[in-house]
PDB file of C-alpha atoms in Angstrom:
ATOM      1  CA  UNK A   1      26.951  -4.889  20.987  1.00  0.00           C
ATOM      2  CA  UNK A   2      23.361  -6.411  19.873  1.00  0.00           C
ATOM      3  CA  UNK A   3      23.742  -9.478  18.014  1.00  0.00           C
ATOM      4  CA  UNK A   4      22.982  -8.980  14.090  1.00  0.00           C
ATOM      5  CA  UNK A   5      19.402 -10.348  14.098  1.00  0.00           C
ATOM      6  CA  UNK A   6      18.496  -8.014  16.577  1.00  0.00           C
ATOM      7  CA  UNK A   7      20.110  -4.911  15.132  1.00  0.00           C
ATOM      8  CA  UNK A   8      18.326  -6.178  11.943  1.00  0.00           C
ATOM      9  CA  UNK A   9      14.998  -6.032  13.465  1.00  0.00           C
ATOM     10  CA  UNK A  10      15.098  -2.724  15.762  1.00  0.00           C
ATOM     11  CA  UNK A  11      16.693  -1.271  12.023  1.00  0.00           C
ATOM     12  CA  UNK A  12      13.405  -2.179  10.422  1.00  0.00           C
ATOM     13  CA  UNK A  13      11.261  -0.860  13.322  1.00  0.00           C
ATOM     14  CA  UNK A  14      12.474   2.530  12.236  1.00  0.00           C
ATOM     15  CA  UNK A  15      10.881   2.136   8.291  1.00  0.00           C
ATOM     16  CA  UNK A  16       8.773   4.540   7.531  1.00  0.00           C
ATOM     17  CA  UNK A  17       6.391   1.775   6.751  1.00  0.00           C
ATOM     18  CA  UNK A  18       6.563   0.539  10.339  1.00  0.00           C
ATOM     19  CA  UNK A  19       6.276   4.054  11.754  1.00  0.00           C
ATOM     20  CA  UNK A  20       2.909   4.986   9.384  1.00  0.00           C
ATOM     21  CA  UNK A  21       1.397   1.649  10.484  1.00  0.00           C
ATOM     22  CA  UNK A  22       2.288   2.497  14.362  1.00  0.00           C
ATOM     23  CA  UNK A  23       1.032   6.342  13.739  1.00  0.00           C
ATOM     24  CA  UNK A  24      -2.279   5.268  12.185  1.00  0.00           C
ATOM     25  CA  UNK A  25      -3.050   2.773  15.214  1.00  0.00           C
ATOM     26  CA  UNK A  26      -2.656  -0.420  12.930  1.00  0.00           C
ATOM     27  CA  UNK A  27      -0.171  -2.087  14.989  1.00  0.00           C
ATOM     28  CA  UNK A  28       2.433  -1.612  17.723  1.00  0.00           C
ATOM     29  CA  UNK A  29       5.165  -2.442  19.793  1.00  0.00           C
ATOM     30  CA  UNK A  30       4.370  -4.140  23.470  1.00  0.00           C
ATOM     31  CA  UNK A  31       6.820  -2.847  25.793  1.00  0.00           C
ATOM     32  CA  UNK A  32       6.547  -2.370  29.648  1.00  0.00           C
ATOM     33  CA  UNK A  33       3.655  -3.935  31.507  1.00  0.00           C
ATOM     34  CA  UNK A  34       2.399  -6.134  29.127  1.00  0.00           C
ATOM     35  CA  UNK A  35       5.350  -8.164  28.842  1.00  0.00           C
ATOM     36  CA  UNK A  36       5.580 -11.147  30.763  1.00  0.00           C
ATOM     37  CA  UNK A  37       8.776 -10.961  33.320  1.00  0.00           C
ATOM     38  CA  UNK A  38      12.016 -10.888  31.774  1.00  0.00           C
ATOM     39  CA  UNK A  39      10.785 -11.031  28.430  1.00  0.00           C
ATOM     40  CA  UNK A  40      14.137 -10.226  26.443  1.00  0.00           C
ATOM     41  CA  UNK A  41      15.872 -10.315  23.175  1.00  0.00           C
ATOM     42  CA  UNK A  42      14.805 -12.333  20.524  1.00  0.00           C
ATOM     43  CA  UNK A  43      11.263 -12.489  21.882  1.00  0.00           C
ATOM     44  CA  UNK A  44       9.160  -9.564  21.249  1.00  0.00           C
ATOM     45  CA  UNK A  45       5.036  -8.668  21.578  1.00  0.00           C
ATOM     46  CA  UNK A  46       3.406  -7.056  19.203  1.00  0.00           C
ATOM     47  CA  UNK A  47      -0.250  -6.130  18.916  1.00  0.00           C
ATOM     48  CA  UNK A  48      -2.708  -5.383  15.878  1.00  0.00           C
ATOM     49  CA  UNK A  49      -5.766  -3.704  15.167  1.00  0.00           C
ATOM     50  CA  UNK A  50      -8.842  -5.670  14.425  1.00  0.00           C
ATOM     51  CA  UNK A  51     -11.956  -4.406  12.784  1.00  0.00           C
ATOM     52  CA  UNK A  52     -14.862  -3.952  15.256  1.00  0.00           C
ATOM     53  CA  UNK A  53     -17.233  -7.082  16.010  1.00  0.00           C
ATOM     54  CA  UNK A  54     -19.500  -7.320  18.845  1.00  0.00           C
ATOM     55  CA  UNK A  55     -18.171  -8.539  21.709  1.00  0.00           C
ATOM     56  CA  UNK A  56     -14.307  -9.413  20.286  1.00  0.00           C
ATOM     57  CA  UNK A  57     -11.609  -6.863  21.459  1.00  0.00           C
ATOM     58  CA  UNK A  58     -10.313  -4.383  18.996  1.00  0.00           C
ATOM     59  CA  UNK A  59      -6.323  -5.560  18.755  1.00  0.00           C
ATOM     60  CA  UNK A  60      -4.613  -9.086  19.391  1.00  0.00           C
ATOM     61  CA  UNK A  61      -1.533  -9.546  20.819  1.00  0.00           C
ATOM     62  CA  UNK A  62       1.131 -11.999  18.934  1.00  0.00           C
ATOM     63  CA  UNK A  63       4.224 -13.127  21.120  1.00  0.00           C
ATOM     64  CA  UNK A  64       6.755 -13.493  18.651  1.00  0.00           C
ATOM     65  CA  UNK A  65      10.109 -15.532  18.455  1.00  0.00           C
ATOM     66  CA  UNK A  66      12.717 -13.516  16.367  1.00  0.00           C
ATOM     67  CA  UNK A  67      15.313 -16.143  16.428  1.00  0.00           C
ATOM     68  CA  UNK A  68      17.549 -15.372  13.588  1.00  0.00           C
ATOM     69  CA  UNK A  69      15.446 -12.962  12.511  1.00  0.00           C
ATOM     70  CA  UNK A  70      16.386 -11.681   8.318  1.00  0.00           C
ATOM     71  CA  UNK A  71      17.009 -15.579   7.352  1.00  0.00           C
ATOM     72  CA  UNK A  72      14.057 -17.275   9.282  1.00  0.00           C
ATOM     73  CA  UNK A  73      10.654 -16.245   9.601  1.00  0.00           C
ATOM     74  CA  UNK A  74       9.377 -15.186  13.023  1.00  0.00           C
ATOM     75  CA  UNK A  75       7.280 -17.486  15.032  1.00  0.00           C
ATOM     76  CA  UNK A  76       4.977 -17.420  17.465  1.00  0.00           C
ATOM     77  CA  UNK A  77       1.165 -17.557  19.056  1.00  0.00           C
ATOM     78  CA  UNK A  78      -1.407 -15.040  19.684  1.00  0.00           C
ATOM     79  CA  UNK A  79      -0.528 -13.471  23.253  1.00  0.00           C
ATOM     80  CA  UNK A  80      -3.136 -12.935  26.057  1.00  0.00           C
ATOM     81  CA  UNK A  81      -1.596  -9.486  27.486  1.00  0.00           C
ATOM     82  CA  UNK A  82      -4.089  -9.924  30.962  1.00  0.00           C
ATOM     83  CA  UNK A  83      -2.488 -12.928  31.544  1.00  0.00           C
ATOM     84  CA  UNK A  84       0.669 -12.937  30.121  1.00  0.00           C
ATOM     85  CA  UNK A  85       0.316 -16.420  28.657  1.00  0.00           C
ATOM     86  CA  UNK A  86      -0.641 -17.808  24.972  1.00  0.00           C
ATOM     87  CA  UNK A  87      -4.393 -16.369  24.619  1.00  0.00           C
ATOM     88  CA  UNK A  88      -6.919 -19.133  25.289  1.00  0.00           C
ATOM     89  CA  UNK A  89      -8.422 -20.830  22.090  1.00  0.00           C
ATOM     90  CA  UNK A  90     -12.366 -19.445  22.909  1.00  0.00           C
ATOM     91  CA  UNK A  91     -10.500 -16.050  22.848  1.00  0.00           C
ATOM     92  CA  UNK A  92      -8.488 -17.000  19.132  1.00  0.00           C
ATOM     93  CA  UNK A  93     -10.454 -14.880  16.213  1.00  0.00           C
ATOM     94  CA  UNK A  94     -12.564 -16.645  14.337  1.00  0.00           C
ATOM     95  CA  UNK A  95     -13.627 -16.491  10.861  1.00  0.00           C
ATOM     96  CA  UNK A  96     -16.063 -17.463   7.758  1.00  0.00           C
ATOM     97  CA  UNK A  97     -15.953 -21.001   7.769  1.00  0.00           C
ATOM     98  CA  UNK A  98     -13.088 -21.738   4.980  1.00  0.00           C
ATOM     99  CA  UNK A  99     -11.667 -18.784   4.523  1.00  0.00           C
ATOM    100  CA  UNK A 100      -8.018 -18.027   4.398  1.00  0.00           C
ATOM    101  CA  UNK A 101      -8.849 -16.013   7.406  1.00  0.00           C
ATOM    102  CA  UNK A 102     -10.207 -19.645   9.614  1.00  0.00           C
ATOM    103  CA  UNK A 103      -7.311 -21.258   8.125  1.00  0.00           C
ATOM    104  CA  UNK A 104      -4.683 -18.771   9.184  1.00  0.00           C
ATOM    105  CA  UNK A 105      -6.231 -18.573  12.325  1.00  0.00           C
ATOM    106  CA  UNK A 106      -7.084 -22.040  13.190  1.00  0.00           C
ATOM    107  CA  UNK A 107      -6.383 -24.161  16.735  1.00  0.00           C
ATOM    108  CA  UNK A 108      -6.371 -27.652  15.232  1.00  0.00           C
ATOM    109  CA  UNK A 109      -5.036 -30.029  13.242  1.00  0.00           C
ATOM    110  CA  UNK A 110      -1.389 -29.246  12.894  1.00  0.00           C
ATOM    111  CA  UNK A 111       1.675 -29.386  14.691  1.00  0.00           C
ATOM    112  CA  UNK A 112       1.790 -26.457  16.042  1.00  0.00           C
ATOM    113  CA  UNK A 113      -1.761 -25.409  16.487  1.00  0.00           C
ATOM    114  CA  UNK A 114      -2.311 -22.308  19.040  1.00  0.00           C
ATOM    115  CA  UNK A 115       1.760 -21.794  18.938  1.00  0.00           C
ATOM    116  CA  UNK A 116       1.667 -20.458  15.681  1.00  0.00           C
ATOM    117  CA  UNK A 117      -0.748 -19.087  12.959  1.00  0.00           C
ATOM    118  CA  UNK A 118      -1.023 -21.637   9.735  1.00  0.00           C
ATOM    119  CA  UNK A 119       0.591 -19.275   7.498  1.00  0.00           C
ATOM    120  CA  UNK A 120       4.001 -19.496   5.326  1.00  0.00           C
ATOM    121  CA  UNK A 121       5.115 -16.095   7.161  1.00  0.00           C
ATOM    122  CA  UNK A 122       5.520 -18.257  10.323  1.00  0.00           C
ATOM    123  CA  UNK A 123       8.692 -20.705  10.786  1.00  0.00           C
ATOM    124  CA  UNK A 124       6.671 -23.656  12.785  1.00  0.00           C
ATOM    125  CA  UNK A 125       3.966 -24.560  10.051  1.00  0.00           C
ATOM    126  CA  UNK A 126       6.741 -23.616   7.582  1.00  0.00           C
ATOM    127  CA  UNK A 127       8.643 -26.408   8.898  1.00  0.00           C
ATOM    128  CA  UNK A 128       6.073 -28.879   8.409  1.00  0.00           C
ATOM    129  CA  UNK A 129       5.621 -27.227   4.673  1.00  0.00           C
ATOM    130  CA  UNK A 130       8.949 -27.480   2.601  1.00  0.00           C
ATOM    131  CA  UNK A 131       6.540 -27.582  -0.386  1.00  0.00           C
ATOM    132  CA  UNK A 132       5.594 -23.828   0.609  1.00  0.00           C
ATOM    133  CA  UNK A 133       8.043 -22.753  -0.541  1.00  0.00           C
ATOM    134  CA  UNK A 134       7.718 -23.743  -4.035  1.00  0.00           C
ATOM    135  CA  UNK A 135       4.530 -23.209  -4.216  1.00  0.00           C
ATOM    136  CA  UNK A 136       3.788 -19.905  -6.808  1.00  0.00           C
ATOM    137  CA  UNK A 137       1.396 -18.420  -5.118  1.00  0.00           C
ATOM    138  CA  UNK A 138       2.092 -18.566  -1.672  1.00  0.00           C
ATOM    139  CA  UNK A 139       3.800 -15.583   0.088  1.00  0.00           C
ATOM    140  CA  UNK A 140       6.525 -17.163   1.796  1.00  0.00           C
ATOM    141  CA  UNK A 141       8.764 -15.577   3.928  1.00  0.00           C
ATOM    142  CA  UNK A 142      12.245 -14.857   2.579  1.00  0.00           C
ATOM    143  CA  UNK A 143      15.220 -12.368   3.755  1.00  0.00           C
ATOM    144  CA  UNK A 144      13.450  -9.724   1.884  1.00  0.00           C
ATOM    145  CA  UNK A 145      10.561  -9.370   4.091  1.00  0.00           C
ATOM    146  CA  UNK A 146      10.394  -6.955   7.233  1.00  0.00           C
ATOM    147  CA  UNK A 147       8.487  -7.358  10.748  1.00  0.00           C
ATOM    148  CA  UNK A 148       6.309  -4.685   8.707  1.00  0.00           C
ATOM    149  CA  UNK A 149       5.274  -7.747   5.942  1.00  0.00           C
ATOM    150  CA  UNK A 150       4.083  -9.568   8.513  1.00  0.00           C
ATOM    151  CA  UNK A 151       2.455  -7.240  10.366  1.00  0.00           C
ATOM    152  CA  UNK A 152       0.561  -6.139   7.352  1.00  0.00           C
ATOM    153  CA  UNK A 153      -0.386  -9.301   6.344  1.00  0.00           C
ATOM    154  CA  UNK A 154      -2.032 -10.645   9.464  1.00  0.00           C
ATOM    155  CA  UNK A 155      -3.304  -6.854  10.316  1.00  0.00           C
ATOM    156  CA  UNK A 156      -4.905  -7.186   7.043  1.00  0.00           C
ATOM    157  CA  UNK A 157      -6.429 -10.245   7.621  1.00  0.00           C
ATOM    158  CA  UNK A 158      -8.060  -8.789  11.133  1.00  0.00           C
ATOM    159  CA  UNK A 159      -9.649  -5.841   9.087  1.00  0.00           C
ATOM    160  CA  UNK A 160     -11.353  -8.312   6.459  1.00  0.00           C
ATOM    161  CA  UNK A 161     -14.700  -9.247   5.896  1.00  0.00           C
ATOM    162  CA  UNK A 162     -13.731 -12.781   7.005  1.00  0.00           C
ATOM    163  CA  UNK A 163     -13.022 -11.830  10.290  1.00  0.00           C
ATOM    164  CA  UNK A 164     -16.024 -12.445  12.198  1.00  0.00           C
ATOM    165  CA  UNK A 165     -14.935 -11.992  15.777  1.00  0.00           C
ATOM    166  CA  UNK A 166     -14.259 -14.194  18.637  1.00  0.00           C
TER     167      UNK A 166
END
């Protein structure tokens, strides 16, 4: 029997939201090949589209933890699929130069810099934030939110005018 986080998670990759994301190329499970060698249960790959830019590939990979997945957010860096490692920092997205995109996306200056992305959906930088939490207008993770939130919300961010490639 799969542990509860896990039947959790493979539950919510059958949404309808997850599937329409998946059927209109947004994002998507990585399963075979691009794993790295015995890649198992609770870490999982995903990728996501990214808006054309000259010379930056047009999806990143993110190597999520799931650890406890429903009650703690996921965690994890952005995934070189080539090389099966954490994706180099020149190859990281960049963006407009203080925008939420550059912050979310950023290599420096925290604890967890290239291990995570800076955002409230992801449990490292979380942990260094309790005062995320509280904070109105944040979107913080809670047990509400789905692999699809977080998918959406970083997808989004790869689509935006911020993005500006890598």
């Amino acid at each position: 029997m799969l542990p509860p986080d896990q039947r959790l998670f493979e539950s919510h990759l059958l949404l309808p939201e997850y599937r329409d994301g998946a059927a209109k190329g947004l994002w998507g499970q990585v399963v075979g090949d691009g794993l790295p060698q015995d890649t198992a249960w609770p870490n999982v790959v995903f990728w996501m589209a990214a808006a054309p830019r000259q010379g930056a590939p047009d999806r990143y990979h993110v190597a999520l933890n799931l650890s406890g997945y429903g009650t703690q957010p996921p965690t994890g860096p952005l995934w070189d699929p080539v090389t099966k490692q954490t994706l180099a920092f020149s190859k990281w997205p960049k963006g407009k130069p203080g925008s939420r995109f550059a912050i979310v996306f950023r290599t420096d200056g925290f604890s967890f810099a290239g291990k995570a992305l800076y955002h409230p959906y992801d449990r490292s930088p979380l942990s260094d934030h309790p005062e995320w939490r509280s904070e109105p207008l944040r979107p913080v993770w809670t047990s509400s939110h789905t692999i699809v939130d977080y998918l959406e919300e970083f997808q989004s961010l790869l689509m935006s005018g911020d993005y500006l490639g890598m």
